[in-house]
Structures are given as structure tokens and as C-alpha cells.
PDB file of C-alpha atoms in Angstrom:
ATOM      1  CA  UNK A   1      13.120  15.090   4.272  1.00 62.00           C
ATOM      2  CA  UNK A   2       9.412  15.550   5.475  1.00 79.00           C
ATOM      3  CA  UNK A   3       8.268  12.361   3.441  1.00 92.00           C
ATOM      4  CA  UNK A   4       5.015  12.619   1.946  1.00 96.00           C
ATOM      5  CA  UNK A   5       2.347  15.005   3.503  1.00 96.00           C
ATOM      6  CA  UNK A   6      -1.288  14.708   3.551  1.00 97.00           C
ATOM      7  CA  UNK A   7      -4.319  16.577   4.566  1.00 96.00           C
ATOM      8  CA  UNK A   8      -6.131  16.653   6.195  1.00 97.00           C
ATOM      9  CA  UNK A   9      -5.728  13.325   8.172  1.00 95.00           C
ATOM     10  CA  UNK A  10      -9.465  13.360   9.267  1.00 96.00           C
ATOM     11  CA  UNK A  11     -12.386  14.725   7.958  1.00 96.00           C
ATOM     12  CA  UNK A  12     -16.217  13.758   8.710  1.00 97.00           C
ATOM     13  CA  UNK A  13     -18.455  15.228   6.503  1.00 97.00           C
ATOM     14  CA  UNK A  14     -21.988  14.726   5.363  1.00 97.00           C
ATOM     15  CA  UNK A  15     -23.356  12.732   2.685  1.00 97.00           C
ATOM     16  CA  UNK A  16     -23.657  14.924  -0.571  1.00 96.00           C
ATOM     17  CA  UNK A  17     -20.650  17.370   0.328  1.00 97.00           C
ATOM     18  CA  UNK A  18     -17.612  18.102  -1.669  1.00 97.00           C
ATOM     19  CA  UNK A  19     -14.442  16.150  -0.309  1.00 98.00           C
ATOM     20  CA  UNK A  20     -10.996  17.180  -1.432  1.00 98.00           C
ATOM     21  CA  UNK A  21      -7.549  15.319  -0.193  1.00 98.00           C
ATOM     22  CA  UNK A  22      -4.588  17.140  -0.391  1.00 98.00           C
ATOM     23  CA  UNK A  23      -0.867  15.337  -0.861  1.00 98.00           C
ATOM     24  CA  UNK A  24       2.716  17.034  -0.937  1.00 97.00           C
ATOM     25  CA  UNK A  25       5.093  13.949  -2.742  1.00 96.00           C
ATOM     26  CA  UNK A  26       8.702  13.689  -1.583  1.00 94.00           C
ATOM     27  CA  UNK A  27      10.836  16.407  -3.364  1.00 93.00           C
ATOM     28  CA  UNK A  28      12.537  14.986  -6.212  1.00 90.00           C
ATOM     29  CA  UNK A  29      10.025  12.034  -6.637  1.00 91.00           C
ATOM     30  CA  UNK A  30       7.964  11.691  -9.901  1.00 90.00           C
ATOM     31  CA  UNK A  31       5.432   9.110  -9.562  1.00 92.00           C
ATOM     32  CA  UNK A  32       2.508   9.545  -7.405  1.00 95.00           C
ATOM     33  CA  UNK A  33      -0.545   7.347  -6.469  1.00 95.00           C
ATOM     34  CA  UNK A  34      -3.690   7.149  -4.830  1.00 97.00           C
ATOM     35  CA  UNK A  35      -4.565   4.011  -2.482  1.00 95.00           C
ATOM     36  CA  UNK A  36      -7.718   3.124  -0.660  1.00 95.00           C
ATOM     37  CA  UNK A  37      -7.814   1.245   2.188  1.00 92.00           C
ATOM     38  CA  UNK A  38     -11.252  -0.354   3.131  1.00 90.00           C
ATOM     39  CA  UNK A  39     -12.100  -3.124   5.877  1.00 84.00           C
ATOM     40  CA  UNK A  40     -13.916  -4.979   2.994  1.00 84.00           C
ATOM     41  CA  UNK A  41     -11.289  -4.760  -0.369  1.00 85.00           C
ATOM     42  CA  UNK A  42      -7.889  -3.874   1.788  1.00 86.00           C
ATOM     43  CA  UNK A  43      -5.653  -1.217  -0.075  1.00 89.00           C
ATOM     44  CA  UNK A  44      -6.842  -0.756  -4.137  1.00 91.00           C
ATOM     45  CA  UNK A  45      -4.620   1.491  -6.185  1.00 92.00           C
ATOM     46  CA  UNK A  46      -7.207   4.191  -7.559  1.00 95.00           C
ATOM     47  CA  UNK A  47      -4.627   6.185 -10.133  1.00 95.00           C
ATOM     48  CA  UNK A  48      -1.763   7.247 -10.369  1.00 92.00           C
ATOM     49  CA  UNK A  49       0.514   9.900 -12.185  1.00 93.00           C
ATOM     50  CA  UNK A  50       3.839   9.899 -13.735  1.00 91.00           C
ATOM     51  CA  UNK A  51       6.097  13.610 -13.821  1.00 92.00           C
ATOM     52  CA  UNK A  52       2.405  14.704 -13.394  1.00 94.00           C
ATOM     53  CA  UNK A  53       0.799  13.064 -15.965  1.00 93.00           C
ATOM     54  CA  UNK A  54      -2.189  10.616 -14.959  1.00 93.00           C
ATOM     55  CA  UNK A  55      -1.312   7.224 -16.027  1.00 90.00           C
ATOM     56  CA  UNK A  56      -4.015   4.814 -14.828  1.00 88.00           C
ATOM     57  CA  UNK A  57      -7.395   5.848 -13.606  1.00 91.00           C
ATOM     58  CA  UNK A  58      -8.845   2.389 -13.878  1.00 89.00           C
ATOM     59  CA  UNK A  59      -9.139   1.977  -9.900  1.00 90.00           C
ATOM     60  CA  UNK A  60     -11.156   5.261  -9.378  1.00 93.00           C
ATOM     61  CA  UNK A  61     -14.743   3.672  -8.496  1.00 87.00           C
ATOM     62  CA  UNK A  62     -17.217   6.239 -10.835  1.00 85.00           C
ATOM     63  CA  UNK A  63     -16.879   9.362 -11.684  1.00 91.00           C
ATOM     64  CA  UNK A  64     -17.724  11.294  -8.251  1.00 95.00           C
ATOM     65  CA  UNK A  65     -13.952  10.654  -8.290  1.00 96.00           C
ATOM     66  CA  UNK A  66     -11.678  12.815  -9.870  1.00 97.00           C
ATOM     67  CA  UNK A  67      -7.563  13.740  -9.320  1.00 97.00           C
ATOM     68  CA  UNK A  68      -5.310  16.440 -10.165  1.00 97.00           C
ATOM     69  CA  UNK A  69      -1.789  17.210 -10.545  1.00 97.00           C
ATOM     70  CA  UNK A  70      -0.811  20.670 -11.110  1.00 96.00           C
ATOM     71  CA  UNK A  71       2.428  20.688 -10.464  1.00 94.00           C
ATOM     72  CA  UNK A  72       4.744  18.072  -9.366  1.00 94.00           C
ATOM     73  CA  UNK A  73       4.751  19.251  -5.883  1.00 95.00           C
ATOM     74  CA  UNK A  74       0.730  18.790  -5.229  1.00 96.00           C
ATOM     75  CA  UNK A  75      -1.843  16.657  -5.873  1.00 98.00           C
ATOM     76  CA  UNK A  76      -5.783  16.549  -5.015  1.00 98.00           C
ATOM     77  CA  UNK A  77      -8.213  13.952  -5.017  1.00 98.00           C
ATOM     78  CA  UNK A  78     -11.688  14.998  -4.939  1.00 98.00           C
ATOM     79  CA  UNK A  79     -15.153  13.146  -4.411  1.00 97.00           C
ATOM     80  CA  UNK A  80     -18.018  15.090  -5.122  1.00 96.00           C
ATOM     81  CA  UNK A  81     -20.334  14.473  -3.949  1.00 96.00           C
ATOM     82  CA  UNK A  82     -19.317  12.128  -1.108  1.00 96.00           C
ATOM     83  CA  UNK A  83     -21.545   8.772  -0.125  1.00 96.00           C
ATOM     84  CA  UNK A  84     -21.427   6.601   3.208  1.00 96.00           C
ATOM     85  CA  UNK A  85     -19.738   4.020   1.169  1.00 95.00           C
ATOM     86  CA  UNK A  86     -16.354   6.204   0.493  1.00 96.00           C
ATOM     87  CA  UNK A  87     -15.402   6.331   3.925  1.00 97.00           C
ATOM     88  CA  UNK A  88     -11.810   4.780   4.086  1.00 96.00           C
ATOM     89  CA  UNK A  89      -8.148   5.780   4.913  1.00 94.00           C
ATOM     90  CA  UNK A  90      -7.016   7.727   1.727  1.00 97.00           C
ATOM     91  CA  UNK A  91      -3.053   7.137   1.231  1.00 95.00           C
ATOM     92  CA  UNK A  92      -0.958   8.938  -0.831  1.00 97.00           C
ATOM     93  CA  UNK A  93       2.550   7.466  -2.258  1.00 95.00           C
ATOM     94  CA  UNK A  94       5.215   8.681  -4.200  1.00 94.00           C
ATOM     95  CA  UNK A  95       8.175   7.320  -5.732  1.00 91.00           C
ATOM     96  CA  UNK A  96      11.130   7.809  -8.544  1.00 85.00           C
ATOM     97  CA  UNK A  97      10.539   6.926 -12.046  1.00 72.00           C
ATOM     98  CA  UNK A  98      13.559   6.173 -13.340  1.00 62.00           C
ATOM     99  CA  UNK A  99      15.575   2.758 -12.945  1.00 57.00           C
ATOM    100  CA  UNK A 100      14.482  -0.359 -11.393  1.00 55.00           C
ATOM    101  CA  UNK A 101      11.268  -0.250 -10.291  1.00 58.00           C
ATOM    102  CA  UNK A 102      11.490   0.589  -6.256  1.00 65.00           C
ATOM    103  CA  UNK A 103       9.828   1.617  -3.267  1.00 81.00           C
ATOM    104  CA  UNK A 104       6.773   3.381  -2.787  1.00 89.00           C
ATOM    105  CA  UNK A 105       6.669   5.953   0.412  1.00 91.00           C
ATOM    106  CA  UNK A 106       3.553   6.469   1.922  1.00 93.00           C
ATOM    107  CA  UNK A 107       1.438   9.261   3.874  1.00 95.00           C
ATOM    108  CA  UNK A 108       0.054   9.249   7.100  1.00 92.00           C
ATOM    109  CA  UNK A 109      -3.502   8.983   5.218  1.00 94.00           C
ATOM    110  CA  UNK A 110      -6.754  10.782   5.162  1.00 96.00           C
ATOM    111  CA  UNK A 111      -9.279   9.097   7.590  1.00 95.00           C
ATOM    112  CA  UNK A 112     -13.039   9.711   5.708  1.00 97.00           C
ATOM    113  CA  UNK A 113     -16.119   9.360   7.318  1.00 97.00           C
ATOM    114  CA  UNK A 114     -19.426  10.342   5.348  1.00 97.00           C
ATOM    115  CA  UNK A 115     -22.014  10.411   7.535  1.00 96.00           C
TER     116      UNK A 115
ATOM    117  CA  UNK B   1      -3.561  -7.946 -14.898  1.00 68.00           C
ATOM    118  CA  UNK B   2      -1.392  -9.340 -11.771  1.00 75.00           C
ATOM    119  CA  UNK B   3      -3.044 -10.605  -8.864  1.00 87.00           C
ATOM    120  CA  UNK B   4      -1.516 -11.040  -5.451  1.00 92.00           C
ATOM    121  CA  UNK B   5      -3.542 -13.335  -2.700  1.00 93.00           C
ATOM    122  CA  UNK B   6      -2.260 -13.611   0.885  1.00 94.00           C
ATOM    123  CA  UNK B   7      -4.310 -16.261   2.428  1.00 86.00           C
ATOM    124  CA  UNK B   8      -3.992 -15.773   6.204  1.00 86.00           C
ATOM    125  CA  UNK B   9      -6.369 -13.121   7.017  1.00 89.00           C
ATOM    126  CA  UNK B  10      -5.293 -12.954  10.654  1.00 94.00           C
ATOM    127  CA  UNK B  11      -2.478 -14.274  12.698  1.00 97.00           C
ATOM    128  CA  UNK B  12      -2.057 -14.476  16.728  1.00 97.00           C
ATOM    129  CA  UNK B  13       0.784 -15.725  17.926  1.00 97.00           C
ATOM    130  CA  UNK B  14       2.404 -15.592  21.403  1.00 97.00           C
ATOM    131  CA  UNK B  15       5.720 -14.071  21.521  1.00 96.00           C
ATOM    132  CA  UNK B  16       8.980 -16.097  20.166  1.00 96.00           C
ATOM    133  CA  UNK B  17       6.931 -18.340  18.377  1.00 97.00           C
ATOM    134  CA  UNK B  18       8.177 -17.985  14.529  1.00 97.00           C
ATOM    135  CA  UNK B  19       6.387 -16.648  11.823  1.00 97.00           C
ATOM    136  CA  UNK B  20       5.480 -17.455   8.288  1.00 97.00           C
ATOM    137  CA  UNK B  21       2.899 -15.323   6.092  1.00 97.00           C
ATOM    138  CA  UNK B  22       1.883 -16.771   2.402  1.00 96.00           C
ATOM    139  CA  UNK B  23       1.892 -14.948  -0.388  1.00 96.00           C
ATOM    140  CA  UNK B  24       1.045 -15.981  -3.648  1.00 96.00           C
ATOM    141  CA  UNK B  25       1.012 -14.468  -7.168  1.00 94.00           C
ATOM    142  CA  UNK B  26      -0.671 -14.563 -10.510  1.00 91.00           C
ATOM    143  CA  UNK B  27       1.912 -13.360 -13.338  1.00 83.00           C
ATOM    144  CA  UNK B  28       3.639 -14.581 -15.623  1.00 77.00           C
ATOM    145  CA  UNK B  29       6.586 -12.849 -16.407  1.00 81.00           C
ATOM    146  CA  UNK B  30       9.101 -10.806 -14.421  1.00 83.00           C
ATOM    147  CA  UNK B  31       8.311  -9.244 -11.010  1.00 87.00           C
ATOM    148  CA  UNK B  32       9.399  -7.366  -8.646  1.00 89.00           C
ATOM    149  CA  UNK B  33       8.184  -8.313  -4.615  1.00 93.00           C
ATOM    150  CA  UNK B  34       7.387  -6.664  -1.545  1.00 94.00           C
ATOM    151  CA  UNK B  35       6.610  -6.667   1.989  1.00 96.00           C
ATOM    152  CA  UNK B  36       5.332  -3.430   3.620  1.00 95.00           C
ATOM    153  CA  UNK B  37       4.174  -3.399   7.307  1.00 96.00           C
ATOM    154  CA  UNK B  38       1.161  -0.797   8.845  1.00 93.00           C
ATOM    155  CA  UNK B  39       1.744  -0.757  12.421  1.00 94.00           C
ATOM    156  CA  UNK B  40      -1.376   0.462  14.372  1.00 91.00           C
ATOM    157  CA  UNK B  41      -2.374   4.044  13.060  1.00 85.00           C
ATOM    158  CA  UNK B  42       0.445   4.625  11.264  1.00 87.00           C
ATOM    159  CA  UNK B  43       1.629   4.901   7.304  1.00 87.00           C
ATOM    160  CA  UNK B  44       2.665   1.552   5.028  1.00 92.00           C
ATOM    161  CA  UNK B  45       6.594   1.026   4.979  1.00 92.00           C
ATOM    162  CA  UNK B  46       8.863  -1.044   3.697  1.00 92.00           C
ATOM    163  CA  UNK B  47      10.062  -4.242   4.808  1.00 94.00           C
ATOM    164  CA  UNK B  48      11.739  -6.021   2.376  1.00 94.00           C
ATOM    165  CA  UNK B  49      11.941  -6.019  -1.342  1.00 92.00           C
ATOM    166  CA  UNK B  50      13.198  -8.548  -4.192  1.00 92.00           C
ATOM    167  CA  UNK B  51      14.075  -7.583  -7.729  1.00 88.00           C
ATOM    168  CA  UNK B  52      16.702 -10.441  -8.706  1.00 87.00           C
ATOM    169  CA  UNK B  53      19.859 -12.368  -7.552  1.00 90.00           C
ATOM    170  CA  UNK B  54      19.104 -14.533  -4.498  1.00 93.00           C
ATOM    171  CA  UNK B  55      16.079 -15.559  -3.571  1.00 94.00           C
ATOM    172  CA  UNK B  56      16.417 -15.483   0.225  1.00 96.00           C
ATOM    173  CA  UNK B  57      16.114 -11.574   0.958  1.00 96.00           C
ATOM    174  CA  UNK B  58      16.677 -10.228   4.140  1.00 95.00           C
ATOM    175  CA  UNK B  59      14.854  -6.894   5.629  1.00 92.00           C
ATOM    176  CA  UNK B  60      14.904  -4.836   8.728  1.00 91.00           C
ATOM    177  CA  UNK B  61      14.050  -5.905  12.091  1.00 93.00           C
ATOM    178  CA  UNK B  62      14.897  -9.947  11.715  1.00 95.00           C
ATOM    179  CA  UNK B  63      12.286 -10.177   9.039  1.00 97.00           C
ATOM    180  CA  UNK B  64      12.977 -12.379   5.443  1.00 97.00           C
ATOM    181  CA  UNK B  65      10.959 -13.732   2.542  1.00 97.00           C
ATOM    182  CA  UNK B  66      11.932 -16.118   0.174  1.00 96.00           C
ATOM    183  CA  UNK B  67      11.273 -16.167  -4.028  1.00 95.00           C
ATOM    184  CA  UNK B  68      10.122 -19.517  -4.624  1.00 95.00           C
ATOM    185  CA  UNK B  69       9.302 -18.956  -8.398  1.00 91.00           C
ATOM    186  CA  UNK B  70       7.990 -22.368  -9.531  1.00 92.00           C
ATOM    187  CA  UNK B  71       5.497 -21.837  -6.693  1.00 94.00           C
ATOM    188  CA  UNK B  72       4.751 -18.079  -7.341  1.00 94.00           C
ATOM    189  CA  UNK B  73       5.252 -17.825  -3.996  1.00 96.00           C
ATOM    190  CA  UNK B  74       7.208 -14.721  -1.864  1.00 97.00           C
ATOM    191  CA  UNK B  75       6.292 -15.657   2.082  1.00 97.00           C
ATOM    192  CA  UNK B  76       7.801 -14.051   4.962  1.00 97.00           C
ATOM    193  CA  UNK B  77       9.085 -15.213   7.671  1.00 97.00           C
ATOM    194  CA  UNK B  78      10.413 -14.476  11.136  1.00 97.00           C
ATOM    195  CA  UNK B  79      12.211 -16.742  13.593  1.00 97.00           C
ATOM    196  CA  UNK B  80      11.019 -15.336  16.704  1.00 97.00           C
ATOM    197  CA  UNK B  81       8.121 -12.434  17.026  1.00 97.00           C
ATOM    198  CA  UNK B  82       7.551 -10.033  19.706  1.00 97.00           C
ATOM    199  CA  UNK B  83       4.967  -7.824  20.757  1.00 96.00           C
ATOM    200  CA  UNK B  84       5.860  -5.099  18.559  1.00 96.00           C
ATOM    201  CA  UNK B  85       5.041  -7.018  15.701  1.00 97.00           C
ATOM    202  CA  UNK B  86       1.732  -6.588  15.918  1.00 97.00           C
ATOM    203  CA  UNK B  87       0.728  -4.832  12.623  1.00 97.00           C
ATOM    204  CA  UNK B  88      -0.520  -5.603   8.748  1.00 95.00           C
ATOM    205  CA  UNK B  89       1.655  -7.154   6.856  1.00 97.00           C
ATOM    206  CA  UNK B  90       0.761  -6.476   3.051  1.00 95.00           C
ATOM    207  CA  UNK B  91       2.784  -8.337   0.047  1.00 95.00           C
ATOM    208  CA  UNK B  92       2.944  -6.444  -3.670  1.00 93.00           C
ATOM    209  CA  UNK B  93       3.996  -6.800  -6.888  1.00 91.00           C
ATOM    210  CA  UNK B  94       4.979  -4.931  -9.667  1.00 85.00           C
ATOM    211  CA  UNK B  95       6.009  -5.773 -12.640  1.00 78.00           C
ATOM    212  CA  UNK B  96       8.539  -4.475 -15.238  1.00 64.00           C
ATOM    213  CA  UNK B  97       5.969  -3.024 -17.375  1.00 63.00           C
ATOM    214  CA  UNK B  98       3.780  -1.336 -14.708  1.00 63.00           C
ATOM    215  CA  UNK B  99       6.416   1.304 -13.767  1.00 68.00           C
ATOM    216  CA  UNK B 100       6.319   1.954 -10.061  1.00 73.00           C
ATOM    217  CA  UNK B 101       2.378   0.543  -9.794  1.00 80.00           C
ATOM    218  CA  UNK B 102       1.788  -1.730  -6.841  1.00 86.00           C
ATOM    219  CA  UNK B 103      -0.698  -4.384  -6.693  1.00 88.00           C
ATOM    220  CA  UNK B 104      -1.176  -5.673  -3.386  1.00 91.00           C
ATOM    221  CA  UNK B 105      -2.350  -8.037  -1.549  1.00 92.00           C
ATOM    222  CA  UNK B 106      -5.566  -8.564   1.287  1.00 91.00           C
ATOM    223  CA  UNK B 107      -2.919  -8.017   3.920  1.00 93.00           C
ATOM    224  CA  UNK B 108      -2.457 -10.322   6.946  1.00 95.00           C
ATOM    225  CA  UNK B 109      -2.890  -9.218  10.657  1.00 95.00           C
ATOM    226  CA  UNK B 110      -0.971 -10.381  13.127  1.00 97.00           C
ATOM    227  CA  UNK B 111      -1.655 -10.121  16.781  1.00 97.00           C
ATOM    228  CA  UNK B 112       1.470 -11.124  19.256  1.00 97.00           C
ATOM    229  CA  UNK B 113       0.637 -11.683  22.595  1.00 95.00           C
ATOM    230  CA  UNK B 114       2.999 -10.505  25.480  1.00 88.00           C
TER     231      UNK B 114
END
């Protein structure tokens, strides 16, 4: 198994540009969330989505935030339009629904700088 | 909402001296614990993990915690570190009624010198 795929792992962009994180979940796994990690506030959960379906979006800072879930195969995160203060590690983690709750498998992350 | 504090921002130890990271948290009812270690540059994974039964839970590479539940209290621990150790150490809750949702903690980083 690949584990969970995300892209790009860096980006630098400029402030005011469009920003869009990509993650591929484990085959077969049904949850999926969004983490940001951050020098200041650590790793914060920003939403998350069950068999596609977002859940909680109470962690996404403001609305220049926004995620997607097509398809259970794909998800996006997108910041638009991107501020010095985003730049963080983006992580993406998957895991099953069903039974006891378990273990979450991460990404490699998305390394943001805005500029 | 659950809360999870770990209180040792930063840890340096020389190698084979033993290890013990707090973690402490704020829920009432059933949880779920975890330990996940970020060595340097690379993706969160698992540790350790406690859902029920005994309290003392082992996890991979000599590492345990133990579920002290009067204390709200899930600290890990490690007889003897070595240099490859070095890393952030994050603890996390769920609870039954969160699905899958983690809540973690500040994380701890621990330096070992060689």
C-alpha cells in the first residue's frame, strides 16, 4: 500500500495567490482529515470528512479556507487567497470508520510558505 | 470539547537515561489514547494506542504509556533512549462519540545526545 499521498510537499507562493493541497487517502479508508501544524498552536484538526461527507469544519480558520471531497479517493484543500500567516506543514490523514475508533495514517505533508 | 495538554515543551536527554513525557486530559467520559512520534522531516506515526483492558500498554521500539484514569493522565515512558529518539512526541484523544477525530496535544521534543 502507498499510504496516504500528498501534493505537492512544498510550495512558496505569494501573498494573495490561490493555494490548493492535494491528498490521495489509503484505499479502502473512509475518514479523512485535515491537520495544521504551526510552530505557535502545534497540529489543529481543521475538518474532516466521513465516506466523503464533511463532518466538522469548526477548525478551518475563516473562510479563505475551503475543502473538497469528490470522491473517496481525493481530496483538496484550498486557501484563496493565501496570507503570510498560513504558512505551515499541511497533513493529510485517513482512517476506517467502522469499529473501534483506531489509528489515523498520515502524509508526508505540504510545506507552505506565503511570502 | 476534549482538551489534551502535554506540559514538557522540550526534552534533552543524554543517551540511556530513561524517559517519561506527561500527558494530561480534560474529558469526562470514555477515551481512547495515543502516542504518535514525527521524527525529523518526516510524517506522524503511531506509537502506541489504548482503548481498554490494561492500563500498562506497550508499543514499538521499547516505548510504553500507562492509563492512570483518576489522574487523567496517559504518560510515556522509556527505560533507556538513544539517539534515534530524537523526534516529537504528540499524545491524542478521541473519544467514543468523535468517530476517528483526534485532538492532540502541544507535542514534546526531545533531543538525545550521542
Amino acid at each position: 500500500d502507498a499510504g496516504v499521498i500528498q501534493s505537492p510537499r512544498h510550495e512558496v507562493t505569494e501573498m494573495g495567490q490561490e493555494v490548493t493541497l492535494r491528498c490521495k487517502p489509503i484505499s479502502g479508508h473512509n475518514s479523512l482529515f485535515w491537520y495544521r501544524q504551526t510552530m505557535m498552536r502545534g497540529l489543529e484538526l481543521l475538518i474532516y470528512f466521513n465516506n466523503n461527507v464533511p463532518i466538522d469544519d469548526s477548525g478551518m480558520p475563516e473562510d479563505r479556507f475551503s475543502a473538497k471531497m469528490p470522491n473517496a479517493s481525493f481530496s483538496t484543500l484550498k486557501i484563496q487567497p493565501s496570507e503570510p500567516r498560513d504558512s505551515a506543514v499541511y497533513f493529510c490523514a485517513s482512517s476506517q470508520l467502522a469499529g473501534v475508533s483506531g489509528e489515523l495514517f498520515f502524509g508526508e505533508g505540504s510545506r507552505l510558505t506565503v511570502l | 470539547a476534549q482538551s489534551v495538554s502535554q506540559h514538557n515543551h522540550h526534552v534533552i536527554l543524554s543517551e540511556a537515561a530513561s524517559l517519561e513525557l506527561g500527558c494530561n486530559y480534560s474529558y469526562g467520559g470514555t477515551v481512547n489514547l495515543f502516542w504518535y512520534v514525527q521524527y525529523p522531516g518526516q510524517h506522524l506515526q503511531l506509537l502506541l494506542k489504548y482503548f481498554s483492558g490494561d492500563p500498562l500498554v506497550k508499543g514499538i521500539k521499547g516505548f510504553e504509556a500507562e492509563f492512570i484514569k483518576s489522574k487523567f493522565s496517559f504518560n510515556l515512558r522509556k527505560p533507556s533512549v538513544q539517539w534515534s529518539d530524537t523526534a516529537e512526541y504528540f499524545c491524542a484523544v478521541n473519544t467514543n462519540n468523535a468517530g476517528n477525530m483526534l485532538t492532540f496535544g502541544g507535542g514534546t521534543r526531545l533531543m538525545v545526545k550521542p
